[in-house]
Amino acid sequence: MNASAQEQALLDLIAADRARRCSEILQTAQRQSDELLHEAHRHARERLRQALNEARERARQRVAGAIAQRQTRARLAQQSSASEFLTHALQRLPAALTQRWRQACERRRWVQMALAQAQQSLPAGPWRIEHADGLQAEDISALGADAGDAANKRFQLNAQLVAGLRIFGNGNCIDASLPGLLSDRENLAAALLQAWEQTP
């Protein structure tokens, strides 16, 4: 082999080594580039997922806040309506109850309910029944029959009562008069609200 062939062989060997090393370097660089790109995509997906989760959470909180505000406004409106209803109902109730007392069938029911309560709560014996104007003789005779022993029932007009009656027995009283019925405002308001809420 002559010098020129040796030089050429050496040059070819160097070129092959250079090509191999360049290929290795390029492959390593490509692998590192792929890994970096893959890692960058993974980080980008992670950041996007986190940003979307944060956006969803903010949206959920906004929706929850809007729902809470709407419910609060609805509750306040309902409370305002209930308060307004109670104010008007309590103002009109005395006149409505007085009107009921003036109607014979309503008055009879009123007195029968008071008498039923008295029979449950008061001891047997003589009763004094104070009543508002409007109680008729037939009402009194029917009540005496309903109550059992008519001789133990003494009916007495009380001109101060606008409507209703009071039943006294052995120092106790069942107050079914208009002032008596209106005196327990808390229970009265609760009953009115319950009736209002059940009205469609």
Coordinates of C-alpha atoms in Angstrom, one line a residue:
M1 CA 0.0 0.0 0.0
N2 CA 1.5 3.2 -0.9
A3 CA 1.5 6.5 1.1
S4 CA -1.4 7.9 -0.8
A5 CA -3.5 4.8 -0.3
Q6 CA -2.6 4.8 3.4
E7 CA -3.5 8.5 3.7
Q8 CA -6.8 7.8 1.9
A9 CA -7.5 4.8 4.2
L10 CA -6.7 7.0 7.2
L11 CA -8.9 9.8 5.9
D12 CA -11.7 7.3 5.3
L13 CA -11.3 5.9 8.8
I14 CA -11.4 9.4 10.2
A15 CA -14.4 10.3 8.1
A16 CA -16.2 7.1 9.2
D17 CA -15.4 7.8 12.8
R18 CA -16.5 11.3 12.4
A19 CA -19.8 10.2 10.7
R20 CA -20.3 7.6 13.5
R21 CA -19.6 10.2 16.2
C22 CA -21.8 12.8 14.5
S23 CA -24.5 10.2 14.2
E24 CA -24.2 9.3 17.9
I25 CA -24.2 13.0 18.8
L26 CA -27.2 13.7 16.6
Q27 CA -29.0 10.7 18.0
T28 CA -28.2 11.8 21.5
A29 CA -29.3 15.3 20.7
Q30 CA -32.5 14.0 19.0
R31 CA -33.3 11.8 22.0
Q32 CA -32.6 14.7 24.4
S33 CA -34.7 17.0 22.1
D34 CA -37.5 14.4 22.1
E35 CA -37.3 14.1 25.9
L36 CA -37.3 17.9 26.4
L37 CA -40.2 18.2 23.9
H38 CA -42.1 15.4 25.7
E39 CA -41.4 17.0 29.1
A40 CA -42.4 20.4 27.8
H41 CA -45.7 19.0 26.4
R42 CA -46.3 17.2 29.7
H43 CA -45.7 20.4 31.7
A44 CA -47.9 22.3 29.2
R45 CA -50.7 19.8 29.6
E46 CA -50.3 19.9 33.4
R47 CA -50.5 23.7 33.4
L48 CA -53.5 23.6 31.1
R49 CA -55.2 21.0 33.3
Q50 CA -54.4 23.1 36.4
A51 CA -55.7 26.3 34.6
L52 CA -58.9 24.5 33.5
N53 CA -59.4 23.1 37.0
E54 CA -58.9 26.5 38.5
A55 CA -61.3 28.1 35.9
R56 CA -63.9 25.4 36.7
E57 CA -63.5 26.0 40.4
R58 CA -63.9 29.7 39.9
A59 CA -66.9 29.1 37.7
R60 CA -68.4 26.7 40.3
Q61 CA -67.8 29.2 43.0
R62 CA -69.5 32.0 40.9
V63 CA -72.5 29.7 40.2
A64 CA -72.7 28.7 43.9
G65 CA -72.5 32.4 44.9
A66 CA -75.1 33.3 42.4
I67 CA -77.4 30.5 43.6
A68 CA -76.8 31.5 47.2
Q69 CA -77.6 35.2 46.4
R70 CA -80.8 34.1 44.5
Q71 CA -81.9 31.9 47.4
T72 CA -81.1 34.7 49.9
R73 CA -83.2 37.2 47.8
A74 CA -86.0 34.7 47.5
R75 CA -85.9 34.0 51.2
L76 CA -85.9 37.7 52.0
A77 CA -88.7 38.3 49.6
Q78 CA -90.7 35.4 51.2
Q79 CA -90.0 36.8 54.6
S80 CA -91.1 40.2 53.5
S81 CA -94.2 38.8 52.0
A82 CA -94.9 36.7 55.1
S83 CA -94.3 39.7 57.3
E84 CA -96.6 41.8 55.2
F85 CA -99.2 39.1 55.2
L86 CA -99.0 38.8 59.0
T87 CA -99.3 42.5 59.5
H88 CA -102.5 42.7 57.3
A89 CA -103.9 39.4 58.7
L90 CA -103.5 40.5 62.3
Q91 CA -105.0 43.9 61.5
R92 CA -108.1 42.3 59.8
L93 CA -108.5 39.4 62.1
P94 CA -110.5 41.1 64.9
A95 CA -113.1 42.3 62.3
A96 CA -113.2 38.9 60.6
L97 CA -113.7 37.1 64.0
T98 CA -116.4 39.6 65.0
Q99 CA -118.2 39.0 61.7
R100 CA -118.0 35.3 62.3
W101 CA -119.6 35.7 65.7
R102 CA -122.5 37.5 64.1
Q103 CA -123.2 34.6 61.8
A104 CA -125.4 32.0 63.6
C105 CA -123.7 28.8 62.3
E106 CA -120.2 30.2 62.8
R107 CA -121.1 31.4 66.3
R108 CA -122.5 27.9 67.1
R109 CA -119.3 26.2 65.9
W110 CA -117.2 28.8 67.9
V111 CA -119.2 28.1 71.1
Q112 CA -119.1 24.3 70.6
M113 CA -115.4 24.3 70.2
A114 CA -115.0 26.4 73.4
L115 CA -117.3 24.1 75.2
A116 CA -115.5 21.0 74.0
Q117 CA -112.2 22.5 75.3
A118 CA -113.9 23.4 78.6
Q119 CA -115.2 19.8 79.0
Q120 CA -111.6 18.5 78.6
S121 CA -109.9 21.1 80.8
L122 CA -112.4 22.3 83.5
P123 CA -113.6 20.2 86.4
A124 CA -117.2 19.1 86.5
G125 CA -119.5 21.3 88.4
P126 CA -121.2 24.7 88.0
W127 CA -119.8 26.8 85.1
R128 CA -120.4 30.5 84.5
I129 CA -120.4 31.3 80.8
E130 CA -119.9 34.9 79.9
H131 CA -120.7 35.7 76.3
A132 CA -120.8 38.6 73.9
D133 CA -124.0 40.0 72.6
G134 CA -125.5 37.9 69.8
L135 CA -125.8 34.6 71.5
Q136 CA -129.4 33.6 71.0
A137 CA -131.8 31.6 73.2
E138 CA -131.7 28.6 70.8
D139 CA -127.8 28.7 70.9
I140 CA -128.0 28.7 74.7
S141 CA -130.4 25.8 74.9
A142 CA -128.4 23.8 72.3
L143 CA -125.2 24.5 74.4
G144 CA -126.9 23.4 77.6
A145 CA -127.8 20.1 75.9
D146 CA -124.4 19.7 74.4
A147 CA -122.7 20.3 77.7
G148 CA -124.7 17.7 79.5
D149 CA -126.1 19.2 82.7
A150 CA -127.8 22.4 81.7
A151 CA -128.6 23.3 85.3
N152 CA -124.9 23.6 86.0
K153 CA -124.4 26.2 83.2
R154 CA -125.1 29.8 84.0
F155 CA -125.1 32.1 80.9
Q156 CA -124.4 35.8 81.5
L157 CA -124.1 38.6 78.9
N158 CA -120.8 40.5 79.2
A159 CA -121.3 43.8 77.3
Q160 CA -117.5 44.4 77.2
L161 CA -117.0 41.3 75.0
V162 CA -117.3 42.1 71.3
A163 CA -117.3 38.5 70.3
G164 CA -116.8 35.1 71.9
L165 CA -117.2 33.8 75.4
R166 CA -115.4 32.9 78.6
I167 CA -116.2 29.7 80.5
F168 CA -115.4 29.8 84.2
G169 CA -115.3 26.7 86.4
N170 CA -113.7 26.2 89.8
G171 CA -111.5 29.3 89.5
N172 CA -110.2 28.3 86.0
C173 CA -111.2 29.9 82.7
I174 CA -111.3 28.9 79.1
D175 CA -111.1 32.2 77.3
A176 CA -112.6 31.9 73.8
S177 CA -113.4 35.6 73.7
L178 CA -112.0 37.9 71.0
P179 CA -109.3 39.4 73.3
G180 CA -108.5 35.9 74.6
L181 CA -108.1 34.5 71.1
L182 CA -105.9 37.4 70.0
S183 CA -103.7 37.4 73.1
D184 CA -101.4 34.5 72.1
R185 CA -99.9 36.4 69.1
E186 CA -97.0 34.0 68.7
N187 CA -99.2 30.9 68.2
L188 CA -101.7 32.9 66.2
A189 CA -99.0 34.2 63.9
A190 CA -97.6 30.6 63.5
A191 CA -101.1 29.3 62.6
L192 CA -101.7 32.2 60.1
L193 CA -98.3 31.6 58.5
Q194 CA -99.0 27.9 58.2
A195 CA -102.4 28.5 56.6
W196 CA -100.7 31.1 54.3
E197 CA -98.0 28.7 53.2
Q198 CA -100.5 25.9 52.5
T199 CA -102.5 28.2 50.2
P200 CA -101.6 27.5 46.6

